[in-house]
Amino acid sequence: MEKAQADIQKRTERVTVQQIVDGVLDMIRKGVFCPGKPIREVELCRRFNVSRTPVREALRLLQNNGVVEYIPRCGVQVVDLSEQDLIYITDTRTALEVLGAREAALRITPEQVEDLRKINRSFLEQKETGFRGSLDNDFHIAIARISGNPCLVEYIQNLLMRQALIAAAIPMQPQRVPYAYEEHEAIIRGLELRDPELAAKQADIHFHMSQKSLQNKLQKYLETK
C-alpha cells in the first residue's frame, strides 16, 4: 500500500500542475473537450497518470482564468464563449501585443531576433493545426517576455488560454498561414531595427488582419450552432 502511494507521488512530481493545464488547453484546441461538455477528473488522472490533487489544482487555475466553469450537478465544463466575449478578448489582446512589441524593440538582442525567426519558420512549416496554434502562441509570448514586463506576459497568457476555447471550432485556415508568417516577419524586422513605432505598427496590422479573419470564421461558426 505504501509503495503504491509512493509510486503515485513520484508520478505526480514528474507531471506538474502547469503541464496538466497546458495539456487540457491543447485538448480544448484539438476539440477533445468541447464547450458545454463535462471534463471528468478521473479521465484527466488517467491521461496524465497522476492523482486527483494536481488535476483539481489545474482545473482550479483554468476556472480562475475563465477557461472552465463549475456547473452544479454537472461538474466542470469548458466555457462557451459568446461572439461579444471573443471581440473583447481580441481587442484587449491587440492593445497588449502592440504595447509588448513597442517595449520589446527597446530591449531585444540579436539572439532573441533569431529565436523569433526560428519559431516563425516552424510555424510556417507545421502542418498539424494544433501544433501550429501553439507555435503562434509561442511567438507572441516570446515577444511579451522580451519586453521585460511580467504583467504583460501574465495578461497575454491569460487571454491565450481563453482564446483556446474557440480554436477547435475555428482554427487558423491553411490559406491564412503564409500571410500570418509574413506579418510576423514584419514585426521581427521592426524589432531587429530597434524601432518601437515600426514594431508596434506591424503588430497592430497583424492583429487587425487576424481579427478580420477570425470574425469571418466566427460568423460562419455561429450560424451552425
CSV table of C-alpha atoms in Angstrom, one decimal:
chain,number,residue,atom,x,y,z
A,1,MET,CA,0.0,0.0,0.0
A,2,GLU,CA,2.8,2.4,1.0
A,3,LYS,CA,4.7,1.5,-2.1
A,4,ALA,CA,1.7,2.2,-4.3
A,5,GLN,CA,1.2,5.6,-2.7
A,6,ALA,CA,4.9,6.4,-3.1
A,7,ASP,CA,4.6,5.5,-6.8
A,8,ILE,CA,1.6,7.8,-7.3
A,9,GLN,CA,3.6,10.6,-5.5
A,10,LYS,CA,6.6,10.1,-7.8
A,11,ARG,CA,4.4,10.2,-10.9
A,12,THR,CA,2.7,13.4,-9.6
A,13,GLU,CA,6.0,15.0,-9.1
A,14,ARG,CA,7.0,14.3,-12.6
A,15,VAL,CA,3.9,15.8,-14.1
A,16,THR,CA,3.4,19.4,-12.9
A,17,VAL,CA,0.2,21.3,-12.5
A,18,GLN,CA,1.2,23.6,-15.3
A,19,GLN,CA,1.8,20.6,-17.6
A,20,ILE,CA,-1.8,19.4,-16.9
A,21,VAL,CA,-3.1,22.9,-17.6
A,22,ASP,CA,-1.2,23.0,-20.9
A,23,GLY,CA,-2.4,19.5,-21.7
A,24,VAL,CA,-6.0,20.4,-21.1
A,25,LEU,CA,-5.7,23.6,-23.2
A,26,ASP,CA,-4.2,21.6,-26.0
A,27,MET,CA,-7.1,19.1,-25.8
A,28,ILE,CA,-9.5,22.0,-25.9
A,29,ARG,CA,-7.8,23.4,-29.1
A,30,LYS,CA,-8.0,20.0,-30.7
A,31,GLY,CA,-11.7,19.5,-29.8
A,32,VAL,CA,-11.2,16.7,-27.3
A,33,PHE,CA,-13.0,18.8,-24.8
A,34,CYS,CA,-15.8,21.0,-26.2
A,35,PRO,CA,-17.8,23.9,-24.8
A,36,GLY,CA,-20.7,22.6,-22.6
A,37,LYS,CA,-19.3,19.1,-22.3
A,38,PRO,CA,-18.1,17.9,-18.8
A,39,ILE,CA,-14.4,17.3,-18.0
A,40,ARG,CA,-14.1,14.3,-15.8
A,41,GLU,CA,-11.4,14.3,-13.2
A,42,VAL,CA,-10.9,10.6,-13.4
A,43,GLU,CA,-10.2,10.9,-17.2
A,44,LEU,CA,-7.6,13.5,-16.6
A,45,CYS,CA,-6.0,11.4,-13.8
A,46,ARG,CA,-5.8,8.5,-16.3
A,47,ARG,CA,-4.4,10.6,-19.2
A,48,PHE,CA,-1.7,12.2,-17.1
A,49,ASN,CA,-1.1,9.3,-14.8
A,50,VAL,CA,-1.5,11.4,-11.6
A,51,SER,CA,-3.7,11.6,-8.5
A,52,ARG,CA,-6.7,13.9,-8.2
A,53,THR,CA,-4.8,16.6,-6.3
A,54,PRO,CA,-2.8,18.1,-9.2
A,55,VAL,CA,-5.8,17.6,-11.5
A,56,ARG,CA,-8.0,19.6,-9.2
A,57,GLU,CA,-5.4,22.3,-8.8
A,58,ALA,CA,-5.1,22.5,-12.6
A,59,LEU,CA,-8.9,22.8,-13.1
A,60,ARG,CA,-9.0,25.5,-10.4
A,61,LEU,CA,-6.4,27.5,-12.3
A,62,LEU,CA,-8.3,27.1,-15.5
A,63,GLN,CA,-11.5,28.2,-13.8
A,64,ASN,CA,-9.8,31.3,-12.4
A,65,ASN,CA,-8.7,32.2,-15.9
A,66,GLY,CA,-12.2,31.8,-17.3
A,67,VAL,CA,-11.5,28.7,-19.4
A,68,VAL,CA,-13.7,26.2,-17.4
A,69,GLU,CA,-16.6,26.7,-15.1
A,70,TYR,CA,-18.3,24.6,-12.4
A,71,ILE,CA,-21.9,23.8,-13.0
A,72,PRO,CA,-23.9,22.3,-10.1
A,73,ARG,CA,-24.9,18.7,-10.7
A,74,CYS,CA,-22.9,18.7,-14.0
A,75,GLY,CA,-19.4,19.2,-12.8
A,76,VAL,CA,-16.6,21.1,-14.6
A,77,GLN,CA,-17.2,22.2,-18.2
A,78,VAL,CA,-15.4,24.2,-20.9
A,79,VAL,CA,-16.8,27.7,-21.0
A,80,ASP,CA,-18.9,28.5,-24.2
A,81,LEU,CA,-17.7,32.0,-25.3
A,82,SER,CA,-20.2,34.4,-27.0
A,83,GLU,CA,-19.3,36.5,-30.0
A,84,GLN,CA,-19.1,39.5,-27.8
A,85,ASP,CA,-16.7,37.7,-25.4
A,86,LEU,CA,-14.4,36.9,-28.3
A,87,ILE,CA,-14.4,40.5,-29.5
A,88,TYR,CA,-13.5,41.8,-26.0
A,89,ILE,CA,-10.7,39.3,-25.8
A,90,THR,CA,-9.2,40.1,-29.3
A,91,ASP,CA,-9.5,43.8,-28.8
A,92,THR,CA,-7.7,43.6,-25.4
A,93,ARG,CA,-5.1,41.3,-26.7
A,94,THR,CA,-4.3,43.6,-29.7
A,95,ALA,CA,-3.7,46.5,-27.3
A,96,LEU,CA,-1.4,44.5,-25.1
A,97,GLU,CA,0.5,42.9,-28.0
A,98,VAL,CA,1.1,46.4,-29.6
A,99,LEU,CA,2.5,47.6,-26.2
A,100,GLY,CA,4.6,44.5,-26.0
A,101,ALA,CA,6.2,45.0,-29.4
A,102,ARG,CA,6.9,48.6,-28.7
A,103,GLU,CA,8.7,47.7,-25.4
A,104,ALA,CA,10.5,44.7,-26.8
A,105,ALA,CA,12.0,46.8,-29.6
A,106,LEU,CA,14.0,48.7,-26.9
A,107,ARG,CA,15.4,45.5,-25.3
A,108,ILE,CA,15.7,42.8,-27.9
A,109,THR,CA,19.1,41.2,-28.7
A,110,PRO,CA,20.3,39.6,-31.9
A,111,GLU,CA,20.0,36.2,-30.4
A,112,GLN,CA,16.3,36.9,-29.5
A,113,VAL,CA,15.7,38.1,-33.0
A,114,GLU,CA,17.0,34.7,-34.4
A,115,ASP,CA,14.9,32.8,-31.8
A,116,LEU,CA,11.8,34.6,-33.1
A,117,ARG,CA,12.7,33.7,-36.7
A,118,LYS,CA,13.1,30.1,-35.8
A,119,ILE,CA,9.7,30.0,-34.1
A,120,ASN,CA,8.1,31.7,-37.1
A,121,ARG,CA,9.8,29.3,-39.6
A,122,SER,CA,8.4,26.3,-37.6
A,123,PHE,CA,5.0,28.0,-37.6
A,124,LEU,CA,5.1,28.2,-41.4
A,125,GLU,CA,6.3,24.6,-41.9
A,126,GLN,CA,4.0,23.0,-39.3
A,127,LYS,CA,1.1,21.0,-40.9
A,128,GLU,CA,-0.8,20.0,-37.8
A,129,THR,CA,-3.3,22.7,-36.8
A,130,GLY,CA,-3.0,22.2,-33.0
A,131,PHE,CA,0.8,22.5,-33.1
A,132,ARG,CA,0.7,25.5,-35.4
A,133,GLY,CA,-1.6,27.3,-33.0
A,134,SER,CA,0.9,26.5,-30.2
A,135,LEU,CA,3.8,27.9,-32.2
A,136,ASP,CA,1.8,31.1,-32.9
A,137,ASN,CA,1.2,31.5,-29.2
A,138,ASP,CA,4.9,30.8,-28.5
A,139,PHE,CA,5.9,33.6,-30.9
A,140,HIS,CA,3.7,36.2,-29.3
A,141,ILE,CA,4.5,35.1,-25.7
A,142,ALA,CA,8.3,35.3,-26.6
A,143,ILE,CA,7.8,39.0,-27.6
A,144,ALA,CA,6.0,39.7,-24.4
A,145,ARG,CA,8.8,38.2,-22.4
A,146,ILE,CA,11.4,40.2,-24.3
A,147,SER,CA,9.5,43.3,-23.3
A,148,GLY,CA,10.6,42.7,-19.7
A,149,ASN,CA,7.1,43.4,-18.5
A,150,PRO,CA,5.9,40.4,-16.3
A,151,CYS,CA,2.3,41.8,-16.1
A,152,LEU,CA,2.1,41.9,-19.9
A,153,VAL,CA,3.2,38.2,-20.1
A,154,GLU,CA,0.7,37.2,-17.5
A,155,TYR,CA,-2.2,39.0,-19.2
A,156,ILE,CA,-1.4,37.8,-22.7
A,157,GLN,CA,-1.1,34.2,-21.4
A,158,ASN,CA,-4.5,34.5,-19.8
A,159,LEU,CA,-6.1,35.8,-23.0
A,160,LEU,CA,-4.4,33.0,-25.0
A,161,MET,CA,-5.9,30.5,-22.6
A,162,ARG,CA,-9.4,31.9,-23.2
A,163,GLN,CA,-8.9,32.0,-27.0
A,164,ALA,CA,-8.2,28.3,-26.9
A,165,LEU,CA,-11.9,27.9,-26.2
A,166,ILE,CA,-12.8,28.5,-29.8
A,167,ALA,CA,-9.7,27.4,-31.6
A,168,ALA,CA,-11.0,23.9,-32.1
A,169,ALA,CA,-14.1,25.2,-33.8
A,170,ILE,CA,-12.5,27.9,-35.9
A,171,PRO,CA,-8.7,27.1,-36.2
A,172,MET,CA,-6.4,29.2,-38.4
A,173,GLN,CA,-7.1,28.2,-42.0
A,174,PRO,CA,-4.1,26.9,-44.1
A,175,GLN,CA,-4.5,29.8,-46.6
A,176,ARG,CA,-4.1,32.3,-43.7
A,177,VAL,CA,-0.8,30.8,-42.6
A,178,PRO,CA,1.6,32.4,-45.2
A,179,TYR,CA,0.0,35.8,-44.6
A,180,ALA,CA,0.4,35.5,-40.8
A,181,TYR,CA,4.1,34.3,-41.4
A,182,GLU,CA,4.8,37.5,-43.4
A,183,GLU,CA,3.1,39.7,-40.8
A,184,HIS,CA,5.2,38.0,-38.1
A,185,GLU,CA,8.4,38.7,-40.2
A,186,ALA,CA,7.4,42.4,-40.5
A,187,ILE,CA,7.1,42.6,-36.7
A,188,ILE,CA,10.5,40.9,-36.4
A,189,ARG,CA,12.0,43.5,-38.8
A,190,GLY,CA,10.7,46.3,-36.6
A,191,LEU,CA,12.2,44.7,-33.5
A,192,GLU,CA,15.5,44.0,-35.3
A,193,LEU,CA,15.8,47.6,-36.2
A,194,ARG,CA,15.0,48.5,-32.6
A,195,ASP,CA,12.3,50.8,-33.9
A,196,PRO,CA,9.4,50.8,-31.3
A,197,GLU,CA,6.9,52.6,-33.5
A,198,LEU,CA,7.5,50.4,-36.5
A,199,ALA,CA,7.3,47.2,-34.4
A,200,ALA,CA,4.1,48.5,-32.8
A,201,LYS,CA,2.6,49.4,-36.2
A,202,GLN,CA,3.3,46.0,-37.6
A,203,ALA,CA,1.9,44.3,-34.6
A,204,ASP,CA,-1.3,46.3,-34.9
A,205,ILE,CA,-1.6,45.4,-38.6
A,206,HIS,CA,-1.1,41.8,-37.8
A,207,PHE,CA,-3.8,41.6,-35.1
A,208,HIS,CA,-6.3,43.6,-37.2
A,209,MET,CA,-5.8,41.2,-40.1
A,210,SER,CA,-6.1,38.2,-37.7
A,211,GLN,CA,-9.2,39.7,-36.1
A,212,LYS,CA,-10.8,40.2,-39.5
A,213,SER,CA,-10.2,36.6,-40.5
A,214,LEU,CA,-11.4,35.4,-37.1
A,215,GLN,CA,-14.6,37.4,-37.3
A,216,ASN,CA,-15.4,36.0,-40.7
A,217,LYS,CA,-14.9,32.4,-39.5
A,218,LEU,CA,-16.8,33.1,-36.2
A,219,GLN,CA,-19.8,34.3,-38.1
A,220,LYS,CA,-19.9,31.1,-40.1
A,221,TYR,CA,-19.4,29.0,-36.9
A,222,LEU,CA,-22.2,30.8,-35.0
A,223,GLU,CA,-24.6,30.2,-37.9
A,224,THR,CA,-24.1,26.4,-37.5
A,225,LYS,CA,-24.7,26.4,-33.7
